[in-house]
Amino acid sequence: MKKTSLNDIAQHLGVSKTLVSFVLNGRGKEFRISDEICKKVMDAAKEMNYQPNRIAQGLRTGKTNTIGLIIADIANPFFGKLGREIEQEAASNGYSVIFCSSDENPEKSKQQISMLQQNQVDGYIISPPMNSESQIRALSKGKTPFVLIDRYFPEIESNYIVVDNFDAAYQATNHLLKLGRKKIANITVNLDLVNMKARTEGYQKALIDFGLEVDKNLVKVLPFSHENNDITRAIIELVGCKDDLKADAILFSTSKLGLNGIECISALGLKIPDDIAVVSFDNADAYKICVSPVTVVAQPLQEIGKKAVNILLDKINSPDDIPKFQQYTLKTEFIVRKSCGS
Amino acid sequence: MKKTSLNDIAQHLGVSKTLVSFVLNGRGKEFRISDEICKKVMDAAKEMNYQPNRIAQGLRTGKTNTIGLIIADIANPFFGKLGREIEQEAASNGYSVIFCSSDENPEKSKQQISMLQQNQVDGYIISPPMNSESQIRALSKGKTPFVLIDRYFPEIESNYIVVDNFDAAYQATNHLLKLGRKKIANITVNLDLVNMKARTEGYQKALIDFGLEVDKNLVKVLPFSHENNDITRAIIELVGCKDDLKADAILFSTSKLGLNGIECISALGLKIPDDIAVVSFDNADAYKICVSPVTVVAQPLQEIGKKAVNILLDKINSPDDIPKFQQYTLKTEFIVRKSCGS
DNA sequence: ATTAATTACTAAATCGATTTAGCTAAAATA
DNA sequence: TATTTTAGCTAAATCGATTTAGTAATTAAT
């Protein structure tokens, strides 16, 4: 029971495959195929369960109706939710998506871009890891469009959709300051990513505007693939001895850090928010059921996902337009819960 | 700057594309291409940044090196982690994966299977929703192999990898019983899925073996796409009035239920484990930082993912073997934390 | 010296669609 | 009546690979 091809239908009806193709593409009228034959073809297609071979179509037309997605890690709920939005928007436009997790590793992302290229994807949505500038630059030279998400490279012109990280961190820090916290720490990863850099800058600016000095010892930068040990160590360093805490609040720059961090804080016997207040980027489900539910900076994941796909499809469908880059910086939502006290 | 094809290399060197194809497939020796020419071809390929067109290869060879994955929801961390394992194992075997979230909706999964079919995937890994038997049966008739995960249909012969849900639920319930809980409830979804059914059956068997009666009022079955309201209502029904609790423990059959459930329990002012003990399937990150960290049934996601891919690739690579179905029922891990008291 | 074998390569078919160019018969127009 | 138009369809090229079946030139075997 092998698959039915255009040719099979053509032979079955004793007509040319050209005709069958016309009809099945809904262009029967345009090519003056008689209604009678049109009907026969469509009936036969249904009856023989014809499924067009998209691979063959892709080869002929140069369009695969597939987009490639590269994110850090699909198992991370932040990217999981984002991926879901992208998948959904893509599907509703007739596109499939190939998912790739780069682990923030530029070797991997290079490899993945190459694979997607070979698969002739019509476009890419990429959350580019550190040190992948050359890959993105190479993509720019080609004619397949791409949209960057979550971060971008200021020195490379491109389409991107990000969030106002500076402002978000400023707001979050300010919230802590207004509640009387004075020794606010920041735990973050890889400062070389613009998004992370902006978060720490926003945090620092808020301190300065409040008339406080920025204490470099209160900023802890962990490697991306941190272990819980790393966080525990960072927190112990921040906290010092229990009776004379060096920090009275922590701004976590990602939910992965925050989740692990809160685990460590509990393990150390510290209470949130009494001993230490906590704010985190990204509205992880876990934050709702924490010992004290965590105040967070929530990103508009649905908007990011939809916009990324729509911009990409625009570019795909009008490849000859002068490449005017679409760049969006969306606002975040600050959700106050109990982790900062009141 | 358009892409380089085999032909481009051939013309550039003044040789046939047959030769170029042989060389680049590493079959130069086999076809007695002189070392000198081999080298020239490989150098040219590198220099011209040749990327084989996998679409064209796919059309000719009938193999796309792509597998289709259908799960309930990639944004759900359980499936996110599973998807990640599958992606990883596939990638290390040179396969790409197209992700599809079915939302447990058979209409969607039907549509997705059809799309994957059109994309000529070499195989499927599917977590089939309720009422999708006909789709799976249709797949069986075709020659593209597939592996079911998380659940399967007993009445359809197929490859599958699941977990011993009955045993896991039995263990979990027994754990509660041994800690003195007598009024143990079960909150679950869609009993028509074998995995969910087995969980409730294991729960009931444990009660019976312990000499207790099964109280049907203590089993709450929610629709898959439940709202928090549904859970709140279920929990209120289970709990009754605070001073005379109808239930003193809950076994949640999924982490989505558990997470929402715990949120509701907190909102109702009940304390875990004092007022009510909790055990849940699936080791969500959130469970580690709960008010009282949650005792869980953890599934071997890496093993499931790897096995699914490996079985699938086996079937893909030896399509002529008599179809002997591979069926695995893996053991879960029971992780005791604080949510059941002691 | 003739035939057979080996070496080093190439032409052309093929996969399953799309699409351009063109063909035939009937109808319309001059 | 001769010519053009139109309706209704088809042949063949094409996309970029793989693969079968050869070919021509050289070397080896008889």
XYZ file of C-alpha atoms (C1' of nucleotides) in Angstrom:
744
model
C 0.000 0.000 0.000
C 2.308 2.748 -1.185
C 1.645 6.427 -1.387
C -0.395 7.918 -4.180
C 1.388 10.362 -6.457
C 0.062 12.916 -8.881
C 1.000 10.554 -11.644
C -1.018 7.745 -10.147
C -4.114 9.889 -10.239
C -3.330 11.001 -13.781
C -2.916 7.458 -15.017
C -5.948 6.247 -13.169
C -8.056 8.853 -14.949
C -6.201 8.786 -18.245
C -5.296 12.468 -18.126
C -2.006 14.299 -17.840
C -0.402 15.024 -14.522
C -0.244 18.665 -15.540
C -3.998 18.719 -15.452
C -4.135 16.980 -12.107
C -1.675 19.448 -10.668
C -3.696 22.386 -11.929
C -6.897 21.071 -10.479
C -5.489 20.126 -7.105
C -3.901 23.533 -6.774
C -7.293 25.057 -7.256
C -6.320 26.561 -10.564
C -8.690 24.515 -12.679
C -10.776 27.511 -13.710
C -7.701 29.521 -14.548
C -6.546 26.854 -16.957
C -9.985 26.151 -18.345
C -10.253 22.588 -17.142
C -13.841 21.440 -17.582
C -15.911 21.192 -14.453
C -16.562 17.564 -15.127
C -12.882 16.660 -15.198
C -12.158 18.863 -12.193
C -14.663 16.936 -10.180
C -13.294 13.600 -11.331
C -9.802 14.596 -10.301
C -10.821 15.827 -6.901
C -12.877 12.742 -6.259
C -10.041 10.485 -7.280
C -7.604 12.404 -5.086
C -9.854 11.947 -2.105
C -10.577 8.358 -2.878
C -6.940 7.454 -3.382
C -6.022 9.456 -0.282
C -3.604 11.616 -2.161
C -1.125 13.481 0.029
C 1.078 15.871 -1.910
C 4.763 15.143 -1.500
C 6.022 18.327 0.079
C 9.584 17.285 -0.543
C 8.998 17.186 -4.262
C 7.067 20.425 -4.096
C 9.877 21.955 -2.121
C 12.462 20.924 -4.630
C 10.519 22.316 -7.507
C 9.264 25.521 -5.936
C 12.148 26.275 -3.594
C 9.729 26.583 -0.689
C 9.514 23.955 2.015
C 6.988 25.590 4.326
C 9.287 24.802 7.174
C 10.962 27.136 9.606
C 13.945 26.405 11.803
C 13.907 27.368 15.457
C 17.037 27.565 17.574
C 16.624 28.249 21.273
C 18.726 27.472 24.311
C 16.784 24.524 25.646
C 13.289 23.352 24.928
C 13.167 21.671 28.342
C 13.431 25.064 29.994
C 9.827 26.195 30.483
C 10.605 29.724 29.337
C 11.702 28.450 25.949
C 9.112 25.713 26.045
C 6.315 28.237 26.241
C 7.910 30.439 23.651
C 8.405 27.465 21.368
C 4.807 26.520 21.792
C 3.621 29.961 20.681
C 5.893 29.817 17.682
C 4.752 26.346 16.743
C 1.138 27.409 17.000
C 1.462 30.554 14.936
C 3.540 28.726 12.353
C 1.051 25.873 12.102
C -1.854 28.219 11.608
C 0.011 29.575 8.606
C 0.757 26.149 7.195
C 4.334 25.947 8.376
C 6.121 23.182 10.239
C 8.917 23.916 12.639
C 12.137 22.067 13.299
C 13.224 22.587 16.907
C 16.862 22.830 17.944
C 18.263 23.337 21.439
C 21.668 24.975 21.363
C 22.447 24.907 25.096
C 23.848 28.403 24.488
C 26.721 26.649 22.785
C 27.904 28.365 19.593
C 29.396 25.180 18.194
C 26.023 23.524 18.451
C 24.133 26.429 16.988
C 26.547 26.565 14.072
C 25.958 22.922 13.413
C 22.214 23.407 13.733
C 22.106 26.343 11.363
C 23.979 24.277 8.843
C 21.542 21.410 9.246
C 18.567 23.718 8.856
C 20.182 25.192 5.800
C 20.540 21.770 4.260
C 16.906 21.162 5.032
C 16.114 24.251 2.983
C 14.052 25.900 5.669
C 12.287 29.015 4.478
C 13.431 31.040 7.463
C 14.959 30.940 10.928
C 13.921 32.111 14.357
C 16.983 32.167 16.545
C 17.892 32.988 20.081
C 21.602 33.367 19.345
C 24.141 32.191 21.905
C 27.191 34.176 22.920
C 29.949 34.226 20.356
C 27.696 33.312 17.490
C 28.003 36.705 15.791
C 29.853 35.227 12.849
C 27.056 32.741 12.242
C 24.442 35.457 12.249
C 26.540 37.589 9.990
C 26.890 34.682 7.593
C 23.128 34.250 7.617
C 22.713 37.915 6.730
C 24.721 37.344 3.582
C 22.361 34.619 2.429
C 18.881 35.209 1.200
C 16.954 33.167 3.760
C 15.361 35.544 6.254
C 15.708 35.225 10.006
C 14.415 36.843 13.166
C 16.339 36.966 16.410
C 14.505 36.623 19.706
C 15.305 37.194 23.359
C 18.613 38.883 22.383
C 20.371 40.312 19.387
C 23.742 41.703 18.402
C 23.746 45.505 18.337
C 26.560 45.520 15.828
C 24.627 43.402 13.332
C 21.591 44.759 11.560
C 18.757 42.257 11.732
C 15.142 41.675 12.564
C 14.641 41.069 16.244
C 12.096 40.944 19.001
C 13.255 41.483 22.508
C 11.989 42.853 25.735
C 12.946 46.026 27.554
C 15.274 44.297 29.956
C 16.802 47.466 31.280
C 13.479 48.902 32.227
C 12.241 45.628 33.676
C 15.256 45.256 35.922
C 15.038 48.900 36.899
C 11.425 48.464 37.933
C 12.126 45.274 39.838
C 15.037 46.800 41.713
C 13.092 49.914 42.425
C 10.315 47.815 43.888
C 12.792 46.314 46.330
C 14.237 49.703 47.186
C 10.850 51.174 47.912
C 10.175 48.314 50.297
C 13.250 49.344 52.207
C 15.816 46.876 50.961
C 19.277 48.401 50.857
C 21.629 45.547 50.095
C 20.246 44.225 46.887
C 22.180 41.559 45.025
C 21.927 40.364 41.434
C 22.579 36.810 40.350
C 22.916 36.440 36.610
C 24.592 34.538 33.778
C 26.899 35.412 30.873
C 27.085 39.165 30.903
C 28.065 39.173 27.264
C 24.529 38.583 26.133
C 22.827 41.921 25.588
C 19.707 40.861 27.397
C 21.600 39.829 30.515
C 23.787 42.884 30.360
C 20.742 45.145 30.189
C 19.235 43.455 33.211
C 22.263 44.126 35.338
C 22.539 47.658 34.008
C 18.929 48.385 34.840
C 19.509 47.021 38.315
C 22.552 49.232 38.799
C 20.869 52.320 37.431
C 18.015 51.885 39.874
C 20.458 51.733 42.769
C 22.235 54.841 41.577
C 19.035 56.779 41.016
C 18.046 55.864 44.553
C 21.294 57.331 45.814
C 22.981 54.056 46.638
C 26.394 52.911 45.581
C 26.831 49.932 43.340
C 28.666 47.198 45.174
C 30.341 44.910 42.692
C 30.492 42.148 45.232
C 26.725 41.979 45.119
C 26.668 40.965 41.461
C 27.309 37.286 40.862
C 27.790 36.069 37.320
C 27.462 32.332 36.839
C 28.305 30.234 33.803
C 25.318 29.243 31.715
C 25.469 25.587 32.528
C 25.696 26.199 36.249
C 25.314 23.513 38.819
C 23.415 23.990 42.033
C 26.791 24.187 43.744
C 27.587 27.363 41.892
C 24.433 28.970 43.120
C 24.853 27.757 46.641
C 28.343 29.175 46.714
C 27.169 32.474 45.272
C 24.402 32.725 47.791
C 26.633 31.873 50.713
C 29.034 34.546 49.568
C 26.217 37.028 49.296
C 24.628 36.170 52.541
C 27.676 35.928 54.742
C 26.795 34.925 58.251
C 23.208 34.574 59.132
C 23.155 37.165 61.853
C 24.764 39.840 59.784
C 23.463 39.336 56.277
C 25.462 41.034 53.572
C 22.484 41.042 51.221
C 18.834 41.549 52.063
C 17.404 40.963 48.583
C 18.278 39.154 45.373
C 17.269 39.889 41.811
C 17.579 36.693 39.778
C 18.097 37.330 36.075
C 16.567 34.040 34.927
C 14.043 31.633 36.357
C 16.494 28.776 36.195
C 18.748 30.713 38.530
C 15.840 31.763 40.671
C 14.414 28.289 41.084
C 17.745 26.827 42.055
C 18.523 29.849 44.158
C 15.347 29.581 46.167
C 16.048 25.917 46.740
C 19.451 26.878 48.150
C 18.040 29.685 50.249
C 15.600 27.257 51.850
C 18.337 24.733 52.381
C 20.364 27.356 54.200
C 17.450 27.876 56.543
C 16.760 31.429 55.411
C 13.212 32.737 55.170
C 11.776 34.599 52.213
C 10.965 37.481 52.465
C 11.916 38.025 56.108
C 15.599 37.222 55.857
C 15.905 37.931 52.187
C 13.592 39.278 49.517
C 13.495 37.775 46.040
C 12.507 38.981 42.583
C 13.048 36.966 39.441
C 12.801 37.310 35.715
C 10.325 34.968 33.996
C 7.053 33.816 35.398
C 7.743 30.141 36.041
C 4.810 28.033 37.227
C 6.801 27.074 40.251
C 6.846 30.636 41.468
C 3.164 30.512 42.155
C 3.433 27.762 44.722
C 6.651 28.685 46.437
C 6.867 29.030 50.179
C 6.174 32.636 49.455
C 5.066 33.116 45.897
C 7.661 35.016 43.946
C 7.358 38.503 42.519
C 8.434 38.343 38.892
C 9.098 40.100 35.633
C 6.868 38.324 33.137
C 7.628 38.444 29.434
C 4.873 38.595 26.813
C 5.687 35.194 25.374
C 2.674 34.963 23.136
C 3.357 38.330 21.582
C 7.017 37.511 21.070
C 6.206 34.208 19.439
C 3.484 35.520 17.185
C 5.430 38.556 16.121
C 8.530 36.518 15.379
C 6.598 34.201 13.104
C 4.668 36.979 11.419
C 7.712 39.061 10.681
C 9.474 36.013 9.345
C 6.583 35.054 7.091
C 6.407 38.615 5.818
C 10.039 38.459 4.845
C 9.599 35.051 3.284
C 6.677 36.172 1.208
C 8.141 39.414 -0.035
C 11.772 38.594 -0.521
C 12.370 41.391 -2.977
C 11.482 44.245 -0.709
C 14.356 46.400 0.337
C 15.427 44.724 3.551
C 14.027 47.099 6.086
C 14.634 45.510 9.428
C 11.842 45.005 11.870
C 12.917 45.533 15.443
C 10.650 45.386 18.448
C 11.351 45.983 22.100
C 8.306 44.887 24.061
C 7.301 45.829 27.555
C 7.322 43.307 30.370
C 4.745 42.878 33.075
C 5.729 43.185 36.714
C 3.776 40.792 38.882
C 3.916 41.461 42.596
C 3.543 38.475 44.885
C 4.833 37.857 48.369
C 8.538 37.295 48.067
C 9.503 40.898 48.798
C 7.422 41.413 51.861
C 5.457 44.622 52.092
C 25.238 34.755 -3.549
C 23.150 31.678 -4.145
C 23.683 28.205 -2.878
C 26.225 25.892 -4.444
C 24.904 22.720 -6.034
C 26.612 19.523 -7.018
C 26.408 20.684 -10.586
C 28.166 23.929 -9.791
C 31.114 22.026 -8.429
C 31.094 19.682 -11.398
C 31.099 22.511 -13.895
C 33.693 24.439 -11.996
C 36.031 21.469 -12.195
C 34.975 20.255 -15.610
C 33.898 16.824 -14.377
C 30.552 15.073 -14.202
C 28.231 15.543 -11.266
C 28.162 11.777 -10.920
C 31.789 11.923 -9.968
C 31.258 14.758 -7.543
C 28.431 12.871 -5.911
C 30.558 9.765 -5.540
C 33.415 11.658 -3.988
C 31.333 13.689 -1.585
C 29.569 10.568 -0.409
C 32.935 9.116 0.473
C 32.634 6.489 -2.214
C 35.532 7.744 -4.317
C 37.640 4.675 -3.679
C 34.766 2.364 -4.383
C 34.293 3.918 -7.805
C 38.011 4.221 -8.530
C 38.114 7.976 -8.717
C 41.763 9.041 -8.749
C 43.093 10.503 -5.533
C 44.005 13.674 -7.315
C 40.466 14.330 -8.518
C 39.021 13.332 -5.187
C 41.080 15.939 -3.490
C 40.149 18.579 -6.020
C 36.468 17.881 -5.527
C 36.665 17.989 -1.772
C 38.650 21.190 -1.835
C 36.208 22.807 -4.213
C 33.270 21.701 -2.087
C 34.809 23.286 0.966
C 35.841 26.407 -0.854
C 32.448 26.893 -2.447
C 30.773 26.101 0.883
C 28.753 23.298 -0.589
C 25.769 22.225 1.532
C 23.961 19.230 0.138
C 20.309 19.896 -0.564
C 18.607 17.429 1.715
C 15.312 18.031 -0.004
C 16.710 16.826 -3.291
C 18.418 13.930 -1.556
C 15.179 13.104 0.143
C 13.259 13.061 -3.074
C 15.732 10.781 -4.754
C 16.486 8.425 -1.902
C 13.139 8.431 -0.158
C 14.834 9.278 3.129
C 14.555 12.716 4.685
C 16.438 12.112 7.927
C 13.596 13.764 9.722
C 11.334 12.367 12.387
C 7.980 13.706 13.462
C 7.150 14.096 17.131
C 3.625 14.534 18.424
C 3.173 15.222 22.119
C 0.473 16.926 24.120
C 2.195 20.234 24.741
C 5.817 21.227 24.450
C 5.239 24.003 26.984
C 4.454 21.381 29.626
C 7.815 20.651 31.289
C 7.171 16.926 31.298
C 6.917 16.867 27.529
C 9.545 19.567 27.237
C 12.110 17.402 28.933
C 11.038 14.361 26.991
C 11.192 16.321 23.757
C 14.633 17.502 24.610
C 15.892 13.952 25.068
C 14.358 12.926 21.799
C 15.825 15.888 19.970
C 19.233 15.124 21.397
C 19.256 11.461 20.544
C 17.899 12.166 17.089
C 20.484 14.854 16.419
C 23.329 12.609 17.432
C 22.122 10.203 14.778
C 21.856 12.866 12.122
C 18.109 13.314 12.332
C 16.073 16.499 12.636
C 12.778 16.545 14.461
C 9.576 18.368 13.683
C 7.688 19.111 16.898
C 3.911 19.111 17.125
C 1.739 19.797 20.167
C -1.614 18.096 19.920
C -3.213 19.442 23.111
C -4.580 15.907 23.475
C -6.918 16.832 20.669
C -7.437 14.041 18.127
C -8.447 16.475 15.391
C -5.154 18.252 15.784
C -3.104 15.106 15.905
C -4.809 13.848 12.775
C -3.953 17.028 11.010
C -0.391 16.845 12.310
C 0.119 13.275 11.217
C -1.060 14.241 7.782
C 1.336 17.156 7.668
C 4.224 14.988 8.797
C 3.275 12.458 6.205
C 3.393 15.098 3.511
C 6.790 16.098 4.802
C 7.876 12.514 4.205
C 9.242 12.001 7.689
C 11.108 8.743 8.100
C 9.250 7.870 11.277
C 6.994 9.112 14.046
C 7.183 9.270 17.798
C 3.715 9.864 19.115
C 2.004 10.303 22.422
C -1.452 9.547 21.059
C -4.442 11.438 22.397
C -7.721 9.825 23.349
C -9.847 8.751 20.415
C -6.964 8.683 17.991
C -7.039 4.913 17.577
C -8.118 5.167 13.978
C -5.172 7.385 13.161
C -2.726 4.973 14.724
C -4.354 2.076 12.950
C -4.038 3.949 9.676
C -0.353 4.509 10.372
C 0.087 0.792 10.951
C -1.143 0.143 7.449
C 1.527 2.378 5.974
C 5.177 1.511 5.841
C 6.557 4.416 7.871
C 7.451 3.136 11.328
C 6.295 4.746 14.554
C 6.781 4.401 18.271
C 4.182 5.363 20.842
C 5.244 6.929 24.113
C 3.621 7.630 27.454
C 0.567 5.580 26.447
C -0.555 3.105 23.818
C -3.644 1.322 22.659
C -3.827 -2.246 23.943
C -6.000 -3.281 21.040
C -3.468 -2.107 18.459
C -0.170 -3.882 18.005
C 2.651 -1.360 17.915
C 6.018 -0.356 19.264
C 5.712 1.530 22.515
C 7.577 2.733 25.530
C 5.640 3.419 28.648
C 6.110 3.322 32.347
C 4.635 0.936 34.897
C 1.894 3.300 35.941
C -0.029 0.740 37.914
C 2.959 -0.132 40.037
C 3.958 3.488 40.478
C 0.528 4.500 41.707
C 0.370 1.448 43.931
C 3.666 2.373 45.537
C 2.671 5.980 45.980
C -0.637 5.098 47.559
C 0.965 2.520 49.757
C 3.406 5.113 50.952
C 0.514 7.273 52.079
C -1.224 4.331 53.717
C 1.840 3.371 55.661
C 2.067 6.906 56.972
C -1.402 6.488 58.401
C -3.524 8.246 55.804
C -6.911 6.626 55.464
C -8.915 8.919 53.229
C -6.778 9.097 50.164
C -8.138 10.840 47.098
C -7.015 10.715 43.491
C -7.270 13.637 41.100
C -6.735 12.656 37.501
C -7.646 13.365 33.880
C -9.273 11.437 31.065
C -9.617 7.923 32.355
C -9.741 6.610 28.834
C -6.014 6.917 28.389
C -4.365 3.682 29.444
C -1.708 5.423 31.430
C -4.203 7.404 33.461
C -6.425 4.404 33.913
C -3.512 2.364 35.225
C -2.662 5.060 37.721
C -6.113 5.045 39.199
C -6.233 1.254 39.177
C -2.927 1.032 41.007
C -4.230 3.491 43.546
C -7.382 1.460 44.071
C -5.565 -1.834 44.306
C -3.323 -0.450 47.031
C -6.357 0.618 49.018
C -7.956 -2.790 48.632
C -4.788 -4.657 49.544
C -4.597 -2.520 52.641
C -8.080 -3.586 53.567
C -9.804 -0.326 52.778
C -12.816 0.232 50.643
C -12.623 2.208 47.449
C -14.696 5.332 47.758
C -15.686 6.528 44.310
C -16.289 9.997 45.624
C -12.600 10.279 46.307
C -11.665 9.957 42.643
C -12.000 13.170 40.666
C -11.623 13.037 36.920
C -11.049 16.380 35.235
C -11.103 17.252 31.552
C -7.670 17.564 29.987
C -7.849 21.268 29.433
C -8.954 21.988 32.952
C -9.051 25.429 34.430
C -7.955 26.192 37.933
C -11.640 26.455 38.796
C -12.115 22.795 38.047
C -9.395 21.852 40.443
C -10.564 24.199 43.125
C -14.031 22.754 42.895
C -12.685 19.208 43.026
C -10.576 19.977 46.023
C -13.362 21.707 47.862
C -15.559 18.694 47.220
C -12.848 16.391 48.502
C -12.035 18.403 51.512
C -15.459 19.244 52.720
C -15.402 21.452 55.764
C -12.096 22.249 57.264
C -12.777 20.761 60.653
C -13.969 17.465 59.313
C -11.855 16.776 56.256
C -13.244 14.167 53.940
C -9.826 13.475 52.487
C -6.487 13.459 54.234
C -4.285 12.858 51.200
C -4.316 13.386 47.467
C -2.553 11.501 44.698
C -2.267 13.764 41.657
C -1.965 11.853 38.419
C -0.067 14.587 36.563
C 2.158 17.441 37.582
C -0.072 19.955 35.874
C -2.877 18.861 38.175
C -0.559 18.755 41.143
C 0.852 22.207 40.611
C -2.548 23.765 40.225
C -3.903 21.640 43.020
C -1.258 22.746 45.480
C -1.935 26.335 44.545
C -5.601 25.772 45.392
C -4.808 23.966 48.602
C -2.713 26.893 49.759
C -5.400 29.316 48.724
C -7.892 27.415 50.848
C -5.603 27.875 53.824
C -4.843 24.192 54.210
C -1.389 23.039 55.255
C 0.601 20.318 53.547
C 1.231 17.767 54.973
C -0.536 18.494 58.257
C -4.038 18.980 56.909
C -3.533 17.033 53.767
C -0.714 14.932 52.330
C 0.239 15.116 48.660
C 1.955 12.836 46.158
C 2.216 13.570 42.481
C 3.294 11.970 39.272
C 6.177 13.648 37.456
C 9.097 15.361 39.069
C 8.421 18.998 38.185
C 11.079 21.515 39.186
C 8.491 23.401 41.142
C 8.030 20.481 43.496
C 11.479 21.006 44.930
C 10.728 24.469 46.208
C 7.169 24.053 47.368
C 6.096 25.035 50.817
C 6.773 21.462 51.615
C 8.656 19.802 48.807
C 6.506 17.228 47.112
C 6.982 13.480 47.108
C 6.776 12.310 43.509
C 6.791 9.486 41.012
C 9.610 10.361 38.627
C 9.701 8.928 35.122
C 12.959 7.980 33.419
C 12.635 10.613 30.722
C 16.077 10.167 29.286
C 15.628 6.459 28.907
C 12.206 6.888 27.339
C 13.496 9.448 24.875
C 16.593 7.526 23.900
C 14.806 4.234 23.548
C 12.036 5.749 21.477
C 14.519 7.187 19.031
C 16.662 4.085 18.906
C 13.778 1.754 18.301
C 12.480 4.057 15.615
C 15.837 4.259 13.864
C 16.142 0.497 14.027
C 12.833 0.140 12.265
C 13.748 2.801 9.739
C 17.012 1.136 8.899
C 15.738 -2.393 8.596
C 12.328 -1.964 7.080
C 12.198 -5.475 5.692
C 12.456 -7.305 8.955
C 9.328 -9.058 10.009
C 7.631 -6.418 12.100
C 8.353 -7.661 15.552
C 7.053 -5.028 17.895
C 9.256 -3.580 20.560
C 7.392 -2.856 23.743
C 8.932 -1.561 26.934
C 7.414 -0.868 30.307
C 9.978 0.979 32.358
C 10.140 1.377 36.108
C 9.583 4.720 37.765
C 11.501 6.186 40.646
C 9.710 7.123 43.844
C 11.215 10.223 45.424
C 10.202 10.895 48.995
C 10.155 14.499 50.109
C 8.134 16.233 52.773
C 4.622 16.494 51.455
C 3.372 13.350 53.149
C 4.656 14.031 56.614
C 6.370 11.184 58.404
C 47.985 -10.408 -31.662
C 43.655 -10.863 -29.950
C 40.694 -10.942 -26.108
C 39.694 -9.953 -21.471
C 40.082 -7.156 -17.543
C 40.829 -2.986 -15.269
C 40.858 2.003 -14.627
C 38.730 6.298 -14.572
C 35.248 8.396 -15.683
C 30.193 10.058 -17.869
C 25.254 10.039 -19.806
C 20.908 9.591 -18.675
C 17.078 7.964 -15.844
C 14.849 8.802 -11.694
C 12.286 10.706 -7.473
C 7.233 13.803 -7.575
C 5.887 17.744 -8.046
C 5.319 22.676 -10.954
C 5.231 25.340 -14.948
C 6.147 26.910 -19.691
C 5.186 26.312 -24.167
C 2.425 24.320 -27.375
C -1.101 21.396 -29.692
C -5.844 20.134 -31.575
C -10.517 20.784 -32.485
C -14.360 23.611 -32.387
C -16.345 28.149 -32.454
C -16.176 32.847 -33.762
C -14.923 36.369 -36.888
C -13.634 38.548 -41.256
C -14.101 30.280 -47.162
C -10.147 31.479 -44.716
C -8.458 33.025 -40.509
C -8.427 33.946 -35.777
C -9.892 32.880 -31.130
C -10.994 30.038 -27.587
C -11.545 25.939 -24.966
C -9.430 22.066 -23.156
C -5.834 19.669 -22.705
C -0.585 17.599 -22.893
C 4.663 17.171 -23.549
C 8.648 18.177 -21.700
C 11.805 20.890 -18.888
C 13.005 21.715 -14.308
C 14.514 21.550 -9.233
C 19.305 18.860 -7.102
C 20.547 15.066 -5.830
C 21.549 9.435 -6.562
C 22.418 5.514 -9.204
C 22.485 2.301 -13.165
C 24.471 1.264 -17.169
C 27.846 2.405 -20.040
C 32.180 4.134 -22.672
C 37.029 4.850 -23.878
C 41.589 4.078 -22.898
C 44.934 1.426 -20.926
C 46.888 -2.871 -19.062
C 46.993 -7.847 -18.492
C 46.219 -12.481 -19.984
C 46.155 -16.083 -23.406
